Amino acid sequence: MADMTSKISAGLERAFAARGFAEPSVEDLRDAAGVSLRTLYKYVPSRADMVLAALENRHQRYLSRIFDGLPDVPEDATDEIFARVGSWMATETSHGCLFHAAVAADPNSARLRALLERHKAEVASRAAAATGLAAAETELLVIIEGLTQAWPICGEAAAEAAKRLGHALRISLG
Amino acid sequence: MADMTSKISAGLERAFAARGFAEPSVEDLRDAAGVSLRTLYKYVPSRADMVLAALENRHQRYLSRIFDGLPDVPEDATDEIFARVGSWMATETSHGCLFHAAVAADPNSARLRALLERHKAEVASRAAAATGLAAAETELLVIIEGLTQAWPICGEAAAEAAKRLGHALRISLG
DNA sequence: ACGCAAGTAGAGTGATCATTCTACATTGGA
DNA sequence: TCCAATGTAGAATGATCACTCTACTTGCGT
């Protein structure tokens, strides 16, 4: 069932986001997914795969929450992206990026690294397209990453700082 | 002995930086510290304290590597800070900030959170002072955090982007 | 009705690992 | 010279935990 797969992925994402990657036992993950241990292992054959399934789910949710239905005017889209990243941090994650956290928890996993790079590459390229700042894709990524990591420390002030950096960048590009 | 304490802290920092916070067993940490298990536990009474000792050591090393002996001219100091952060990433850390990684590995530790905040607050305030951009401390923190997280993905290009953001920021502040 | 496909519940297993404990070695000061 | 402090080496211990297995239930197509 596709139902089962997405129910499990969503539950896993919630569990890892709330409690980190090290702490939850597979039995905790089973509770979060709302299925039996046997079924959980049928759809997701190891704990490492549970991490990947959770991140796959988050990737999709993040992209649609940040980039769907942005304003057409590039200046407005830029501010809106940073505002949405701030709101994402406020409601979904109290501490940093879940992809970086997963890699930090298991730095030797090549699959995890690959997923992180795919996620960030897509975020950067969509941001470049929506803001019309294609010549400054790396700068946009730096701002988004910085906002994400600074949020747990500075809160809303980080989003305001990101917007000001976006304006400064646009001006300096002429 | 003060010797023993700093030898142990340095070894622990090396081990956690190389292999993450989850993987190394206490016996691995003992090997990295170069002492016996008994002595290790005498100076650092639990694995959680070993993480804190490693981070304390890193905090000092990071501050002195990034901020010691900066140029007096604010423009030059700004570029130099970003260049040094890039060089730190290149030689010390392949993936992200060790403090964020530690918090991600154990999100419930209040001591770890406190240490992260103290570290970032000091980085931000020293950067603000050295660059003469005291009015934009949060922007500086966003750039440094962004550079640190984007480095594993973009490499040296992240440092160049950070420098351009620094210039744009200085211009926009008039 | 029936039987299979797919689910639940939860006990068992084997490995790993933080922490403690026992036994021994060294060293420097009185 | 002796002892007390501080170190090394590494074997128990006890808990946790990923993963497997057994036994039972349910719903659907024919």
Coordinates of C-alpha atoms (C1' of nucleotides) in Angstrom, one line a residue:
Chain A
M1 CA 0.0 0.0 0.0
A2 CA 1.2 3.5 -0.8
D3 CA -0.9 4.6 2.2
M4 CA 1.3 2.5 4.5
T5 CA 4.5 3.9 3.1
S6 CA 3.6 7.5 3.5
K7 CA 2.0 7.0 6.9
I8 CA 5.3 5.3 8.0
S9 CA 7.5 8.0 6.5
A10 CA 5.5 10.8 8.0
G11 CA 5.6 9.2 11.5
L12 CA 9.3 8.6 11.2
E13 CA 10.0 12.2 10.2
R14 CA 8.0 13.4 13.2
A15 CA 9.9 11.2 15.6
F16 CA 13.4 12.1 14.4
A17 CA 12.5 15.8 14.2
A18 CA 11.3 15.8 17.8
R19 CA 13.9 13.7 19.4
G20 CA 17.0 13.6 17.2
F21 CA 18.6 10.7 15.4
A22 CA 20.3 9.0 18.3
E23 CA 17.7 8.8 21.0
P24 CA 14.6 7.1 19.6
S25 CA 14.7 3.4 19.7
V26 CA 13.1 1.3 16.9
E27 CA 10.2 0.7 19.3
D28 CA 9.7 4.4 19.7
L29 CA 9.8 4.7 15.9
R30 CA 7.2 2.0 15.7
D31 CA 4.9 3.9 18.0
A32 CA 5.4 7.1 16.0
A33 CA 4.7 5.3 12.8
G34 CA 1.6 3.7 14.2
V35 CA 2.3 0.2 12.9
S36 CA 3.7 -3.0 14.3
L37 CA 7.4 -3.8 14.4
R38 CA 7.0 -6.5 11.8
T39 CA 5.2 -4.1 9.3
L40 CA 7.7 -1.4 10.0
Y41 CA 10.6 -3.7 9.1
K42 CA 8.7 -5.0 6.1
Y43 CA 8.5 -1.5 4.5
V44 CA 11.8 -0.1 5.9
P45 CA 14.3 -2.9 6.4
S46 CA 16.7 -1.2 8.9
R47 CA 17.0 1.7 11.2
A48 CA 19.4 3.4 8.8
D49 CA 16.7 3.2 6.1
M50 CA 14.2 4.7 8.5
V51 CA 16.4 7.8 8.7
L52 CA 16.5 8.0 4.9
A53 CA 12.7 7.5 4.6
A54 CA 12.1 10.3 7.1
L55 CA 14.4 12.7 5.2
E56 CA 12.9 11.9 1.9
N57 CA 9.5 12.8 3.3
R58 CA 10.9 16.0 4.8
H59 CA 12.6 17.0 1.6
Q60 CA 9.2 17.0 -0.2
R61 CA 7.4 18.9 2.6
Y62 CA 10.2 21.5 2.8
L63 CA 10.3 22.2 -0.9
S64 CA 6.6 22.7 -1.1
R65 CA 6.3 24.8 2.0
I66 CA 9.1 27.1 1.0
F67 CA 8.7 27.4 -2.8
D68 CA 5.1 26.7 -3.7
G69 CA 3.0 29.7 -4.8
L70 CA 5.7 32.4 -4.3
P71 CA 5.0 35.9 -5.6
D72 CA 6.1 36.6 -9.2
V73 CA 8.0 39.8 -8.3
P74 CA 11.6 38.7 -7.5
E75 CA 12.1 41.2 -4.7
D76 CA 8.9 40.0 -3.0
A77 CA 9.8 36.3 -3.6
T78 CA 13.2 36.8 -1.9
D79 CA 11.7 38.3 1.3
E80 CA 9.0 35.7 1.2
I81 CA 11.5 32.8 1.0
F82 CA 13.4 34.0 4.1
A83 CA 10.1 34.6 5.9
R84 CA 9.0 31.1 5.2
V85 CA 12.2 29.6 6.2
G86 CA 11.8 31.4 9.5
S87 CA 8.3 30.2 9.9
W88 CA 9.4 26.7 9.1
M89 CA 12.0 26.9 11.8
A90 CA 9.5 28.2 14.3
T91 CA 7.0 25.5 13.7
E92 CA 8.9 22.5 12.6
T93 CA 12.4 22.5 14.0
S94 CA 13.8 24.1 17.1
H95 CA 17.5 23.3 16.3
G96 CA 19.1 23.5 12.9
C97 CA 18.6 21.6 9.7
L98 CA 17.5 18.0 10.0
F99 CA 19.7 16.9 7.0
H100 CA 22.8 18.2 8.6
A101 CA 21.8 16.7 11.9
A102 CA 21.4 13.3 10.3
V103 CA 24.8 13.5 8.6
A104 CA 26.4 14.6 11.9
A105 CA 24.8 11.7 13.7
D106 CA 26.3 9.2 11.1
P107 CA 29.1 10.9 9.2
N108 CA 30.2 7.8 7.4
S109 CA 27.0 7.1 5.5
A110 CA 27.4 7.8 1.9
R111 CA 23.7 7.5 1.2
L112 CA 23.1 10.2 3.8
R113 CA 25.7 12.5 2.3
A114 CA 24.2 12.1 -1.1
L115 CA 20.7 12.9 0.1
L116 CA 22.0 16.0 1.9
E117 CA 23.7 17.2 -1.3
R118 CA 20.6 16.6 -3.4
H119 CA 18.4 18.4 -1.0
K120 CA 20.7 21.5 -0.7
A121 CA 21.3 21.6 -4.5
E122 CA 17.6 21.6 -5.2
V123 CA 16.9 24.3 -2.5
A124 CA 19.7 26.5 -4.0
S125 CA 18.5 26.1 -7.5
R126 CA 14.9 26.8 -6.7
A127 CA 15.9 29.9 -4.7
A128 CA 18.0 31.2 -7.5
A129 CA 15.2 30.8 -10.0
A130 CA 12.5 32.3 -7.8
T131 CA 14.6 35.4 -6.8
G132 CA 16.0 36.1 -10.2
L133 CA 19.5 36.0 -8.6
A134 CA 20.8 33.1 -10.7
A135 CA 24.3 34.7 -10.7
A136 CA 24.4 34.4 -6.9
E137 CA 23.2 30.9 -6.2
T138 CA 26.0 30.2 -3.7
E139 CA 25.3 33.5 -1.8
L140 CA 21.6 32.5 -1.5
L141 CA 22.6 29.1 -0.2
V142 CA 24.9 30.8 2.3
I143 CA 22.1 33.0 3.5
I144 CA 19.5 30.2 3.8
E145 CA 21.9 28.0 5.6
G146 CA 23.0 30.8 7.9
L147 CA 19.4 31.6 8.7
T148 CA 18.6 28.0 9.4
Q149 CA 21.5 27.6 11.8
A150 CA 21.3 31.0 13.4
W151 CA 17.5 30.7 14.1
P152 CA 17.9 28.5 17.2
I153 CA 20.2 31.2 18.6
C154 CA 18.6 34.5 17.4
G155 CA 15.1 33.6 16.6
E156 CA 13.1 36.0 14.4
A157 CA 16.1 38.4 14.3
A158 CA 17.8 35.9 12.1
A159 CA 15.1 36.1 9.5
E160 CA 15.2 39.9 9.5
A161 CA 19.0 39.8 9.1
A162 CA 18.6 37.3 6.2
K163 CA 16.2 39.7 4.4
R164 CA 18.6 42.6 4.8
L165 CA 21.4 40.5 3.4
G166 CA 19.1 39.6 0.5
H167 CA 18.5 43.3 -0.2
A168 CA 22.2 44.2 0.1
L169 CA 23.1 41.4 -2.3
R170 CA 20.5 42.5 -4.9
I171 CA 21.8 46.1 -4.8
S172 CA 25.4 45.0 -5.1
L173 CA 24.6 43.0 -8.2
G174 CA 23.3 46.2 -9.8
Chain B
M1 CA 48.0 17.6 36.4
A2 CA 47.0 20.3 34.0
D3 CA 49.0 18.4 31.4
M4 CA 46.7 15.4 31.7
T5 CA 43.5 17.5 31.4
S6 CA 44.6 19.2 28.2
K7 CA 46.1 16.1 26.7
I8 CA 42.8 14.3 27.3
S9 CA 40.6 17.2 26.0
A10 CA 42.7 17.5 22.8
G11 CA 42.5 13.8 22.2
L12 CA 38.7 13.7 22.7
E13 CA 38.3 16.7 20.3
R14 CA 40.2 14.9 17.7
A15 CA 38.2 11.7 18.0
F16 CA 34.8 13.3 17.9
A17 CA 35.8 15.6 15.1
A18 CA 37.0 12.7 13.0
R19 CA 34.2 10.2 13.7
G20 CA 31.2 12.1 14.9
F21 CA 29.6 11.9 18.3
A22 CA 27.7 8.7 18.0
E23 CA 30.2 6.2 16.7
P24 CA 33.3 6.3 18.9
S25 CA 33.1 4.0 21.9
V26 CA 34.6 5.0 25.2
E27 CA 37.5 2.6 24.4
D28 CA 38.1 4.4 21.2
L29 CA 38.1 7.7 23.1
R30 CA 40.6 6.2 25.6
D31 CA 42.9 5.4 22.7
A32 CA 42.5 8.8 21.2
A33 CA 43.2 10.4 24.6
G34 CA 46.2 8.2 25.1
V35 CA 45.5 7.3 28.7
S36 CA 43.9 4.3 30.6
L37 CA 40.2 3.9 31.0
R38 CA 40.5 4.5 34.7
T39 CA 42.4 7.8 34.3
L40 CA 40.0 8.9 31.6
Y41 CA 37.0 8.4 33.9
K42 CA 38.9 10.1 36.7
Y43 CA 39.3 13.3 34.8
V44 CA 36.1 13.1 32.8
P45 CA 33.4 11.2 34.7
S46 CA 31.0 10.2 31.9
R47 CA 30.8 10.0 28.2
A48 CA 28.6 13.1 28.1
D49 CA 31.3 15.0 29.9
M50 CA 33.8 13.8 27.4
V51 CA 31.7 15.6 24.7
L52 CA 31.7 18.8 26.7
A53 CA 35.5 18.6 27.4
A54 CA 36.1 18.2 23.6
L55 CA 33.9 21.2 22.8
E56 CA 35.5 23.4 25.4
N57 CA 38.9 22.6 23.8
R58 CA 37.6 23.3 20.3
H59 CA 36.0 26.6 21.4
Q60 CA 39.4 27.9 22.5
R61 CA 41.2 26.7 19.4
Y62 CA 38.5 28.1 17.1
L63 CA 38.5 31.5 18.7
S64 CA 42.3 31.9 18.5
R65 CA 42.5 30.5 15.0
I66 CA 39.8 32.8 13.6
F67 CA 40.4 36.0 15.6
D68 CA 44.0 36.2 16.7
G69 CA 46.1 38.8 15.0
L70 CA 43.6 40.1 12.5
P71 CA 44.4 43.2 10.4
D72 CA 43.4 46.5 11.9
V73 CA 41.7 47.8 8.8
P74 CA 38.0 46.6 9.1
E75 CA 37.6 45.8 5.4
D76 CA 40.6 43.5 5.5
A77 CA 39.6 41.9 8.8
T78 CA 36.2 41.0 7.3
D79 CA 37.7 39.2 4.3
E80 CA 40.3 37.6 6.5
I81 CA 37.7 36.2 8.9
F82 CA 35.8 34.5 6.1
A83 CA 39.0 33.2 4.6
R84 CA 40.1 31.8 7.9
V85 CA 36.7 30.1 8.5
G86 CA 37.1 28.5 5.0
S87 CA 40.6 27.4 5.9
W88 CA 39.4 26.0 9.2
M89 CA 36.7 24.0 7.4
A90 CA 39.3 22.7 4.9
T91 CA 41.7 21.5 7.5
E92 CA 39.6 20.7 10.6
T93 CA 36.1 19.7 9.7
S94 CA 34.8 18.2 6.5
H95 CA 31.1 18.5 7.6
G96 CA 29.6 21.5 9.4
C97 CA 30.0 22.9 12.8
L98 CA 31.0 20.5 15.6
F99 CA 28.8 22.3 18.2
H100 CA 25.7 22.0 16.1
A101 CA 26.6 18.4 15.5
A102 CA 26.9 17.7 19.2
V103 CA 23.5 19.3 19.9
A104 CA 22.0 17.4 17.0
A105 CA 23.3 14.1 18.4
D106 CA 21.9 14.8 21.9
P107 CA 19.2 17.5 21.5
N108 CA 18.0 17.2 25.1
S109 CA 21.2 18.1 26.8
A110 CA 20.8 21.6 28.4
R111 CA 24.5 21.8 29.1
L112 CA 25.2 21.2 25.4
R113 CA 22.7 23.9 24.3
A114 CA 24.3 26.4 26.8
L115 CA 27.7 25.7 25.4
L116 CA 26.5 26.2 21.8
E117 CA 25.0 29.5 22.7
R118 CA 28.0 30.7 24.5
H119 CA 30.3 29.7 21.6
K120 CA 28.2 31.4 19.0
A121 CA 27.6 34.5 21.0
E122 CA 31.3 34.9 21.5
V123 CA 32.0 34.3 17.8
A124 CA 29.4 36.9 16.8
S125 CA 30.6 39.5 19.2
R126 CA 34.2 39.2 18.3
A127 CA 33.3 39.3 14.5
A128 CA 31.3 42.4 15.1
A129 CA 34.1 44.1 16.9
A130 CA 36.8 43.1 14.4
T131 CA 34.9 44.2 11.3
G132 CA 33.5 47.4 12.7
L133 CA 30.0 46.2 11.8
A134 CA 28.6 46.2 15.3
A135 CA 25.2 47.3 14.0
A136 CA 25.0 44.1 12.0
E137 CA 26.1 41.4 14.4
T138 CA 23.2 39.1 13.5
E139 CA 24.0 39.5 9.7
L140 CA 27.6 38.5 10.4
L141 CA 26.5 35.5 12.4
V142 CA 24.2 34.5 9.5
I143 CA 27.1 34.7 7.0
I144 CA 29.5 32.8 9.2
E145 CA 27.0 30.1 10.0
G146 CA 26.0 29.9 6.3
L147 CA 29.6 29.6 5.2
T148 CA 30.3 26.9 7.8
Q149 CA 27.3 24.8 6.6
A150 CA 27.6 25.5 2.9
W151 CA 31.3 24.6 2.9
P152 CA 30.8 20.8 2.8
I153 CA 28.6 21.3 -0.3
C154 CA 30.3 24.2 -2.1
G155 CA 33.9 24.2 -0.9
E156 CA 36.0 27.3 -1.5
A157 CA 33.1 28.9 -3.4
A158 CA 31.3 29.3 -0.1
A159 CA 34.1 31.4 1.3
E160 CA 34.1 33.6 -1.8
A161 CA 30.3 34.0 -1.6
A162 CA 30.7 35.0 2.1
K163 CA 33.2 37.6 1.2
R164 CA 30.9 39.1 -1.4
L165 CA 28.1 39.2 1.1
G166 CA 30.3 40.9 3.5
H167 CA 31.1 43.6 0.9
A168 CA 27.5 44.0 0.0
L169 CA 26.6 44.3 3.7
R170 CA 29.2 47.0 4.3
I171 CA 28.0 49.0 1.3
S172 CA 24.3 48.8 2.3
L173 CA 25.2 50.1 5.8
G174 CA 26.6 53.2 4.1
Chain C
dA1 C1' -17.8 -20.0 3.7
dC2 C1' -12.7 -20.2 2.8
dG3 C1' -8.1 -19.3 2.5
dC4 C1' -4.4 -16.1 1.6
dA5 C1' -2.3 -11.7 2.0
dA6 C1' -1.2 -8.4 5.1
dG7 C1' -1.7 -6.8 9.5
dT8 C1' -1.0 -6.8 15.2
dA9 C1' 1.2 -8.1 19.6
dG10 C1' 5.1 -8.9 21.9
dA11 C1' 8.7 -12.4 23.5
dG12 C1' 13.5 -13.9 22.4
dT13 C1' 18.3 -13.3 20.9
dG14 C1' 22.8 -11.8 20.3
dA15 C1' 25.8 -8.0 20.2
dT16 C1' 27.4 -3.7 21.8
dC17 C1' 28.9 -0.7 25.1
dA18 C1' 29.2 2.6 29.3
dT19 C1' 30.8 2.0 33.6
dT20 C1' 33.1 -0.3 37.5
dC21 C1' 36.4 -3.2 39.7
dT22 C1' 40.6 -5.9 40.5
dA23 C1' 45.5 -6.3 40.2
dC24 C1' 49.8 -4.4 39.3
dA25 C1' 53.6 -0.6 38.1
dT26 C1' 55.9 4.0 38.7
dT27 C1' 57.6 7.8 40.9
dG28 C1' 58.8 11.5 43.9
dG29 C1' 59.2 13.3 48.6
dA30 C1' 60.2 12.5 53.8
Chain D
dT1 C1' 64.0 2.9 51.8
dC2 C1' 59.2 3.2 52.0
dC3 C1' 54.7 4.8 51.1
dA4 C1' 51.0 7.2 49.1
dA5 C1' 49.4 9.1 45.0
dT6 C1' 48.8 8.4 40.4
dG7 C1' 49.2 5.9 36.6
dT8 C1' 48.4 1.3 33.3
dA9 C1' 45.9 -3.0 31.7
dG10 C1' 42.0 -5.1 30.9
dA11 C1' 38.3 -8.4 32.8
dA12 C1' 33.3 -8.3 34.8
dT13 C1' 28.7 -6.3 34.9
dG14 C1' 24.5 -4.9 33.7
dA15 C1' 21.6 -2.5 30.5
dT16 C1' 20.1 -1.3 26.1
dC17 C1' 18.7 -2.2 21.7
dA18 C1' 18.4 -3.6 16.7
dC19 C1' 16.5 -7.2 14.6
dT20 C1' 14.0 -11.9 14.3
dC21 C1' 10.5 -15.1 15.2
dT22 C1' 6.2 -17.2 16.8
dA23 C1' 1.4 -17.0 17.4
dC24 C1' -2.8 -14.8 16.5
dT25 C1' -6.3 -11.6 13.8
dT26 C1' -8.7 -9.5 10.0
dG27 C1' -10.5 -8.4 5.5
dC28 C1' -11.2 -9.4 0.7
dG29 C1' -11.7 -12.0 -3.7
dT30 C1' -13.9 -16.0 -5.4

